[in-house]
C-alpha positions as semicolon CSV with decimal commas, in nm:
position;residue;x (nm);y (nm);z (nm)
1;M;-5,394;-8,186;15,804
2;P;-5,385;-8,529;15,966
3;V;-5,255;-8,807;15,746
4;T;-5,182;-9,173;15,796
5;A;-4,831;-9,301;15,760
6;P;-4,907;-9,600;15,540
7;S;-5,057;-9,388;15,263
8;N;-4,791;-9,116;15,253
9;H;-4,451;-9,282;15,267
10;P;-4,274;-9,481;14,998
11;E;-4,251;-9,849;15,069
12;P;-4,025;-9,981;14,794
13;T;-3,908;-10,279;14,992
14;T;-4,231;-10,382;15,159
15;T;-4,482;-10,330;14,881
16;A;-4,307;-10,520;14,606
17;T;-4,395;-10,877;14,535
18;P;-4,145;-11,140;14,428
19;A;-4,289;-11,123;14,081
20;E;-4,222;-10,750;14,070
21;T;-3,859;-10,782;14,172
22;S;-3,765;-11,077;13,952
23;P;-3,577;-10,951;13,644
24;R;-3,674;-11,265;13,452
25;R;-4,045;-11,197;13,496
26;Q;-4,038;-10,824;13,428
27;P;-4,045;-10,848;13,043
28;L;-4,351;-11,074;13,059
29;Q;-4,522;-10,845;13,310
30;L;-4,449;-10,538;13,099
31;A;-4,576;-10,712;12,785
32;L;-4,909;-10,791;12,951
33;I;-4,949;-10,433;13,075
34;L;-4,862;-10,293;12,732
35;V;-5,116;-10,517;12,556
36;A;-5,388;-10,386;12,787
37;A;-5,275;-10,026;12,738
38;F;-5,271;-10,072;12,360
39;M;-5,627;-10,207;12,363
40;V;-5,760;-9,915;12,567
41;V;-5,583;-9,648;12,359
42;L;-5,682;-9,817;12,032
43;D;-6,048;-9,777;12,124
44;F;-6,021;-9,398;12,125
45;S;-5,986;-9,380;11,748
46;I;-6,096;-9,717;11,609
47;V;-6,465;-9,631;11,654
48;N;-6,441;-9,298;11,469
49;V;-6,412;-9,466;11,129
50;A;-6,719;-9,680;11,200
51;L;-6,955;-9,393;11,288
52;P;-7,108;-9,348;10,937
53;S;-7,180;-9,724;10,915
54;I;-7,334;-9,728;11,264
55;E;-7,552;-9,429;11,178
56;R;-7,687;-9,601;10,866
57;E;-7,747;-9,947;11,013
58;L;-7,904;-9,838;11,343
59;H;-8,088;-9,542;11,182
60;M;-7,943;-9,301;11,436
61;P;-7,999;-8,924;11,408
62;A;-7,681;-8,732;11,325
63;D;-7,685;-8,551;11,661
64;A;-7,709;-8,883;11,847
65;V;-7,414;-9,053;11,676
66;Q;-7,161;-8,821;11,839
67;W;-7,268;-8,958;12,179
68;I;-7,094;-9,284;12,086
69;V;-6,771;-9,084;12,116
70;T;-6,883;-8,835;12,381
71;G;-7,024;-9,100;12,617
72;Y;-6,690;-9,280;12,621
73;A;-6,494;-8,958;12,667
74;I;-6,709;-8,836;12,958
75;S;-6,700;-9,158;13,160
76;F;-6,330;-9,215;13,089
77;G;-6,220;-8,861;13,175
78;G;-6,449;-8,832;13,474
79;L;-6,345;-9,154;13,647
80;L;-5,968;-9,155;13,591
81;I;-5,866;-8,995;13,921
82;L;-6,105;-9,216;14,116
83;G;-5,974;-9,520;13,924
84;G;-5,616;-9,424;14,006
85;R;-5,681;-9,381;14,377
86;A;-5,884;-9,703;14,389
87;A;-5,581;-9,883;14,242
88;D;-5,364;-9,742;14,523
89;L;-5,605;-9,840;14,800
90;L;-5,782;-10,153;14,673
91;G;-5,496;-10,313;14,481
92;R;-5,348;-10,242;14,140
93;R;-5,375;-10,599;14,011
94;R;-5,732;-10,631;14,137
95;M;-5,845;-10,308;13,972
96;F;-5,649;-10,394;13,656
97;V;-5,846;-10,719;13,621
98;I;-6,180;-10,557;13,710
99;G;-6,122;-10,286;13,449
100;L;-6,025;-10,537;13,179
101;V;-6,331;-10,754;13,240
102;A;-6,566;-10,453;13,243
103;F;-6,409;-10,324;12,922
104;A;-6,438;-10,662;12,749
105;I;-6,801;-10,721;12,852
106;A;-6,899;-10,368;12,745
107;S;-6,724;-10,426;12,411
108;L;-6,927;-10,744;12,361
109;A;-7,249;-10,557;12,442
110;G;-7,156;-10,283;12,197
111;G;-7,070;-10,527;11,921
112;L;-7,403;-10,707;11,958
113;A;-7,617;-10,396;12,015
114;Q;-7,928;-10,361;11,799
115;D;-8,047;-10,046;11,975
116;P;-7,870;-9,705;11,974
117;M;-7,927;-9,651;12,347
118;L;-7,771;-9,987;12,432
119;L;-7,469;-9,902;12,216
120;I;-7,422;-9,565;12,387
121;A;-7,461;-9,727;12,730
122;A;-7,200;-9,987;12,634
123;R;-6,962;-9,708;12,536
124;V;-7,012;-9,539;12,873
125;V;-6,924;-9,864;13,053
126;Q;-6,627;-9,910;12,819
127;G;-6,501;-9,566;12,925
128;A;-6,541;-9,658;13,291
129;G;-6,345;-9,980;13,240
130;A;-6,071;-9,790;13,057
131;A;-6,059;-9,537;13,343
132;I;-5,976;-9,824;13,579
133;V;-5,725;-9,997;13,350
134;A;-5,521;-9,693;13,242
135;P;-5,400;-9,562;13,583
136;A;-5,365;-9,915;13,721
137;A;-5,144;-10,012;13,427
138;L;-4,925;-9,704;13,459
139;S;-4,888;-9,745;13,837
140;L;-4,798;-10,114;13,791
141;I;-4,506;-9,989;13,582
142;T;-4,398;-9,707;13,813
143;T;-4,410;-9,933;14,122
144;G;-4,280;-10,250;13,953
145;F;-3,964;-10,094;13,807
146;P;-3,707;-9,907;14,018
147;E;-3,682;-9,533;13,963
148;G;-3,414;-9,439;13,714
149;A;-3,315;-9,578;13,374
150;E;-3,514;-9,900;13,415
151;R;-3,841;-9,722;13,494
152;T;-3,781;-9,460;13,223
153;R;-3,731;-9,739;12,968
154;A;-4,056;-9,906;13,073
155;I;-4,247;-9,575;13,061
156;G;-4,096;-9,512;12,717
157;L;-4,236;-9,841;12,590
158;Y;-4,572;-9,757;12,750
159;G;-4,574;-9,424;12,566
160;A;-4,461;-9,587;12,243
161;V;-4,743;-9,841;12,253
162;S;-4,994;-9,568;12,338
163;S;-4,872;-9,354;12,049
164;V;-4,891;-9,629;11,789
165;G;-5,221;-9,753;11,932
166;F;-5,389;-9,416;11,897
167;V;-5,293;-9,385;11,531
168;S;-5,339;-9,756;11,454
169;G;-5,705;-9,728;11,551
170;Q;-5,781;-9,535;11,236
171;V;-5,601;-9,788;11,015
172;L;-5,742;-10,098;11,184
173;G;-6,086;-9,940;11,203
174;G;-6,080;-9,870;10,829
175;V;-5,977;-10,229;10,752
176;L;-6,240;-10,387;10,979
177;V;-6,524;-10,165;10,857
178;E;-6,431;-10,206;10,491
179;F;-6,390;-10,584;10,494
180;T;-6,621;-10,698;10,777
181;S;-6,865;-10,482;10,976
182;W;-6,865;-10,192;11,219
183;R;-6,940;-10,447;11,493
184;A;-6,587;-10,586;11,456
185;V;-6,435;-10,266;11,602
186;F;-6,603;-10,360;11,931
187;L;-6,579;-10,738;11,920
188;V;-6,203;-10,734;11,857
189;N;-6,155;-10,616;12,218
190;V;-6,338;-10,910;12,377
191;P;-6,081;-11,192;12,344
192;V;-5,789;-10,957;12,412
193;G;-5,942;-10,817;12,731
194;L;-6,056;-11,151;12,871
195;I;-5,728;-11,330;12,794
196;A;-5,527;-11,046;12,953
197;A;-5,748;-11,058;13,263
198;A;-5,712;-11,438;13,288
199;L;-5,331;-11,418;13,261
200;T;-5,291;-11,139;13,516
201;P;-5,279;-11,355;13,835
202;A;-5,013;-11,583;13,684
203;V;-4,803;-11,304;13,534
204;L;-4,840;-11,022;13,787
205;G;-4,901;-11,237;14,097
206;R;-5,213;-11,310;14,299
207;R;-5,129;-11,115;14,614
208;D;-5,129;-10,738;14,636
209;P;-4,941;-10,657;14,959
210;A;-4,977;-10,283;14,910
211;A;-5,355;-10,314;14,921
212;A;-5,346;-10,559;15,212
213;A;-5,139;-10,316;15,417
214;R;-5,403;-10,045;15,368
215;K;-5,723;-10,241;15,429
216;R;-5,837;-10,009;15,705
217;I;-5,800;-9,693;15,500
218;R;-6,132;-9,537;15,402
219;L;-6,177;-9,414;15,046
220;D;-6,263;-9,043;15,039
221;V;-6,610;-9,095;14,892
222;R;-6,711;-8,729;14,908
223;G;-6,391;-8,618;14,739
224;A;-6,428;-8,892;14,479
225;L;-6,782;-8,783;14,392
226;L;-6,685;-8,415;14,375
227;I;-6,377;-8,454;14,154
228;T;-6,548;-8,712;13,931
229;G;-6,843;-8,476;13,890
230;A;-6,616;-8,178;13,819
231;V;-6,409;-8,355;13,553
232;T;-6,719;-8,511;13,396
233;L;-6,884;-8,169;13,371
234;V;-6,571;-8,016;13,215
235;V;-6,546;-8,290;12,951
236;F;-6,920;-8,262;12,883
237;A;-6,903;-7,882;12,846
238;V;-6,604;-7,894;12,613
239;S;-6,737;-8,178;12,398
240;Q;-7,082;-8,017;12,369
241;G;-6,964;-7,659;12,325
242;V;-6,923;-7,699;11,949
243;V;-7,246;-7,897;11,913
244;L;-7,478;-7,678;12,125
245;G;-7,283;-7,351;12,110
246;W;-7,059;-7,204;12,379
247;T;-7,335;-6,970;12,495
248;S;-7,582;-7,256;12,541
249;P;-7,738;-7,244;12,891
250;L;-7,657;-7,613;12,934
251;V;-7,288;-7,564;12,853
252;I;-7,259;-7,256;13,074
253;A;-7,435;-7,436;13,359
254;A;-7,195;-7,730;13,326
255;I;-6,892;-7,499;13,345
256;V;-7,027;-7,314;13,650
257;A;-7,116;-7,642;13,824
258;A;-6,769;-7,782;13,747
259;A;-6,603;-7,474;13,899
260;A;-6,822;-7,497;14,209
261;A;-6,753;-7,871;14,250
262;T;-6,378;-7,809;14,218
263;A;-6,385;-7,535;14,482
264;V;-6,583;-7,752;14,724
265;F;-6,348;-8,045;14,652
266;M;-6,034;-7,843;14,731
267;R;-6,186;-7,721;15,058
268;A;-6,308;-8,068;15,156
269;E;-5,964;-8,225;15,090
270;T;-5,799;-8,002;15,351
271;R;-6,036;-8,139;15,615
272;H;-6,046;-8,510;15,533
273;P;-5,800;-8,731;15,730
274;E;-5,735;-8,950;15,424
275;P;-5,804;-8,725;15,124
276;L;-5,830;-8,845;14,768
277;I;-5,569;-8,587;14,667
278;R;-5,352;-8,441;14,941
279;P;-5,320;-8,065;14,873
280;S;-4,947;-8,093;14,945
281;L;-4,909;-8,307;14,632
282;L;-5,020;-8,015;14,416
283;H;-4,716;-7,818;14,538
284;R;-4,478;-8,070;14,382
285;K;-4,320;-7,901;14,082
286;G;-4,267;-8,227;13,891
287;L;-4,635;-8,321;13,921
288;R;-4,749;-7,972;13,817
289;D;-4,518;-7,963;13,515
290;G;-4,605;-8,320;13,416
291;T;-4,981;-8,268;13,425
292;T;-4,952;-7,934;13,240
293;L;-4,748;-8,097;12,964
294;A;-4,995;-8,387;12,947
295;F;-5,282;-8,138;12,902
296;L;-5,103;-7,953;12,620
297;L;-5,005;-8,282;12,457
298;G;-5,367;-8,399;12,465
299;L;-5,480;-8,066;12,320
300;W;-5,261;-8,082;12,011
301;N;-5,288;-8,460;11,967
302;G;-5,666;-8,492;12,001
303;G;-5,736;-8,188;11,785
304;E;-5,478;-8,262;11,517
305;L;-5,589;-8,619;11,446
306;L;-5,953;-8,515;11,414
307;V;-5,889;-8,212;11,191
308;L;-5,631;-8,391;10,977
309;S;-5,864;-8,688;10,927
310;L;-6,149;-8,459;10,814
311;Y;-5,910;-8,262;10,590
312;L;-5,789;-8,574;10,411
313;Q;-6,142;-8,703;10,353
314;Q;-6,333;-8,380;10,289
315;V;-6,069;-8,165;10,114
316;L;-5,848;-8,424;9,943
317;H;-6,139;-8,676;9,914
318;E;-5,933;-8,972;10,033
319;S;-6,095;-9,293;10,162
320;P;-6,101;-9,367;10,537
321;L;-5,847;-9,647;10,486
322;L;-5,605;-9,429;10,289
323;T;-5,653;-9,152;10,544
324;G;-5,539;-9,387;10,817
325;L;-5,239;-9,498;10,610
326;I;-5,132;-9,138;10,548
327;I;-5,145;-9,064;10,922
328;A;-4,983;-9,399;11,014
329;P;-4,618;-9,275;10,993
330;Q;-4,696;-9,054;11,293
331;G;-4,765;-9,363;11,502
332;V;-4,465;-9,553;11,366
333;V;-4,225;-9,269;11,448
334;G;-4,400;-9,225;11,783
335;F;-4,331;-9,588;11,863
336;A;-3,964;-9,549;11,764
337;A;-3,939;-9,235;11,978
338;G;-4,079;-9,425;12,276
339;V;-3,813;-9,693;12,230
340;I;-3,511;-9,462;12,183
341;G;-3,642;-9,182;12,406
342;P;-3,517;-9,338;12,733
343;R;-3,164;-9,367;12,588
344;L;-3,178;-9,007;12,472
345;A;-3,310;-8,901;12,812
346;G;-3,017;-9,082;12,975
347;K;-2,773;-8,873;12,769
348;I;-2,930;-8,528;12,774
349;G;-3,176;-8,553;13,065
350;V;-3,554;-8,583;13,072
351;R;-3,615;-8,209;13,086
352;R;-3,395;-8,134;12,784
353;L;-3,565;-8,420;12,601
354;L;-3,899;-8,249;12,670
355;V;-3,772;-7,921;12,523
356;L;-3,650;-8,102;12,212
357;T;-3,962;-8,309;12,151
358;A;-4,215;-8,031;12,217
359;A;-4,017;-7,805;11,982
360;C;-4,024;-8,078;11,714
361;A;-4,403;-8,095;11,743
362;A;-4,424;-7,714;11,710
363;V;-4,210;-7,723;11,394
364;G;-4,426;-8,001;11,249
365;F;-4,746;-7,806;11,307
366;G;-4,580;-7,494;11,166
367;V;-4,517;-7,679;10,840
368;L;-4,877;-7,810;10,835
369;T;-5,001;-7,451;10,824
370;Q;-4,911;-7,486;10,454
371;L;-5,146;-7,779;10,387
372;P;-5,213;-7,816;10,012
373;A;-5,560;-7,747;9,876
374;A;-5,547;-8,044;9,639
375;G;-5,345;-8,363;9,596
376;Y;-5,104;-8,540;9,830
377;S;-4,799;-8,333;9,918
378;P;-4,466;-8,415;10,089
379;V;-4,575;-8,152;10,344
380;L;-4,790;-8,423;10,503
381;F;-4,478;-8,624;10,583
382;V;-4,408;-8,387;10,874
383;V;-4,660;-8,588;11,076
384;T;-4,347;-8,788;11,162
385;L;-4,210;-8,485;11,350
386;I;-4,538;-8,459;11,539
387;G;-4,522;-8,830;11,620
388;F;-4,172;-8,789;11,763
389;G;-4,279;-8,484;11,962
390;T;-4,592;-8,650;12,096
391;A;-4,423;-8,970;12,214
392;G;-4,128;-8,785;12,367
393;T;-4,354;-8,544;12,552
394;A;-4,569;-8,832;12,680
395;L;-4,258;-9,007;12,813
396;G;-4,109;-8,698;12,975
397;S;-4,431;-8,575;13,135
398;T;-4,493;-8,915;13,297
399;V;-4,137;-8,942;13,427
400;L;-4,152;-8,588;13,569
401;A;-4,486;-8,648;13,742
402;S;-4,397;-8,987;13,894
403;R;-4,038;-8,915;13,996
404;G;-3,990;-8,910;14,372
405;M;-4,353;-8,998;14,446
406;A;-4,435;-9,265;14,703
407;D;-4,556;-9,600;14,569
408;A;-4,880;-9,539;14,761
409;D;-4,952;-9,239;14,536
410;Q;-4,847;-9,377;14,196
411;G;-5,200;-9,481;14,097
412;L;-5,322;-9,129;14,172
413;V;-5,036;-8,986;13,965
414;G;-5,136;-9,212;13,675
415;G;-5,495;-9,095;13,711
416;M;-5,394;-8,727;13,713
417;I;-5,167;-8,763;13,409
418;N;-5,434;-8,947;13,210
419;T;-5,706;-8,704;13,323
420;S;-5,498;-8,404;13,214
421;R;-5,435;-8,560;12,876
422;Q;-5,801;-8,659;12,833
423;I;-5,929;-8,310;12,919
424;G;-5,667;-8,168;12,683
425;A;-5,785;-8,399;12,406
426;A;-6,146;-8,294;12,460
427;V;-6,046;-7,926;12,453
428;G;-5,829;-7,981;12,146
429;A;-6,096;-8,167;11,950
430;A;-6,346;-7,890;12,024
431;L;-6,106;-7,595;11,989
432;L;-5,925;-7,696;11,670
433;S;-6,250;-7,799;11,502
434;A;-6,407;-7,466;11,601
435;V;-6,107;-7,278;11,460
436;A;-6,134;-7,469;11,131
437;V;-6,507;-7,403;11,100
438;S;-6,490;-7,036;11,200
439;V;-6,216;-6,957;10,947
440;S;-6,348;-7,147;10,644
441;G;-6,708;-7,218;10,735
442;G;-6,634;-7,590;10,740
443;I;-6,537;-7,593;10,370
444;G;-6,188;-7,548;10,227
445;V;-5,833;-7,576;10,348
446;S;-5,787;-7,232;10,510
447;G;-5,963;-7,339;10,830
448;D;-5,752;-7,657;10,857
449;R;-5,436;-7,446;10,821
450;A;-5,558;-7,217;11,098
451;A;-5,628;-7,520;11,320
452;M;-5,270;-7,642;11,266
453;F;-5,147;-7,296;11,370
454;A;-5,348;-7,327;11,693
455;A;-5,189;-7,668;11,754
456;A;-4,845;-7,513;11,694
457;L;-4,920;-7,258;11,968
458;A;-5,005;-7,541;12,209
459;A;-4,676;-7,715;12,124
460;L;-4,486;-7,388;12,174
461;A;-4,651;-7,348;12,513
462;A;-4,535;-7,702;12,601
463;T;-4,183;-7,608;12,488
464;A;-4,193;-7,308;12,723
465;V;-4,309;-7,524;13,015
466;A;-4,033;-7,777;12,940
467;W;-3,773;-7,498;12,912
468;R;-3,877;-7,364;13,252
469;A;-3,866;-7,715;13,399
470;A;-3,514;-7,763;13,258
471;R;-3,381;-7,460;13,446
472;P;-3,195;-7,533;13,772
473;V;-3,416;-7,497;14,081
474;P;-3,327;-7,481;14,452
475;A;-3,292;-7,824;14,615
476;R;-3,594;-7,767;14,841
477;A;-3,817;-7,698;14,536
478;A;-3,691;-7,980;14,319
479;S;-3,929;-8,258;14,226
């Protein structure tokens, strides 16, 4: 397969800008990237609390409201790999700014929307903006910090902010909806996104030498369309499987079309001189293990937060605000794990850290299989174990996937990690909810306990993957 040298070899000395190599500027750069990452992750869960209010005010049918969530998930998951490769080829700073501006403008449109269709369209554009920001932000970290302890520390903070942002959405969403309006959950993004975009040239630098060096490289448009279509169809099928039924002709057609698009994509990539994803990358053990762990992490994380939120409100009859506060310790411990995780990884190794954290998540879910049928119980405090496991697994999977990869491929790696986690979250939200409903008919605690057992199995699978990754491998197969 013919390839071009500029896109396949690391260029640590020629692609870095002075801003990237100055230790004095790195904390400010990292802070800006983390603020953007926090905003994008926050939007996954902050809207969930506002759905009942949106349904009432805009007079939306119950089956249309879920598209406020689904529309975002489909565009975000479907465009992540394309967004990551675009960051590699067109410039990480440039795509970072474009994504932030698109996200902010879509948030403004959503906050001002008077029509359900406009709101759903705004959410789709929000997802597209997030799909540009997320891999660009992660690749700015993996290319701006040298591989080793410094990069691991930065990735740990990225994971910590993502962990606390995901859980904080439910708390902040409850506060905004209760004391202001559902529109505030959208409008809060506007100043943050625009200010971050305006500061980017000064903080991260105006020039993007990596992009300038690859101006003549053609983006693999066919591959981009095929993989975007495949991932979009997968997310659509999973998110609609519970709504329409898994035997629905539309769901089955989406799955078949996704499989066909994937097969055509893999064949096309072997023939393109500058493929979106070089097939040789898929043979890298670190990337395979990292994306697998990200998928399993998304599965238990996306499913657990949804089921636990419904359990607290429907079984224990807690308010949305109190529900968020009960789940909040998971985010707090997740943030702490992201901060101390790099130190722990330095002592015991990233792979052993992955075994430890995935096992902690499995133990936490095992305890939650004993959820009480009434009243708050100390059993719920084990969400802290899940928070530790989630943040540690996020850190380790990203380090594994990005380690040893050329700078020219780091945006793609970020896109693949985020895509794996997003697909996992879609599967988890559908699977764990389906388990809960099938066991208890949607009423009672037995189904929620069964859903926690399913999440424990996902965490055990992640522990097994991490255990295998921790075993010594021949030098030629090492990542």
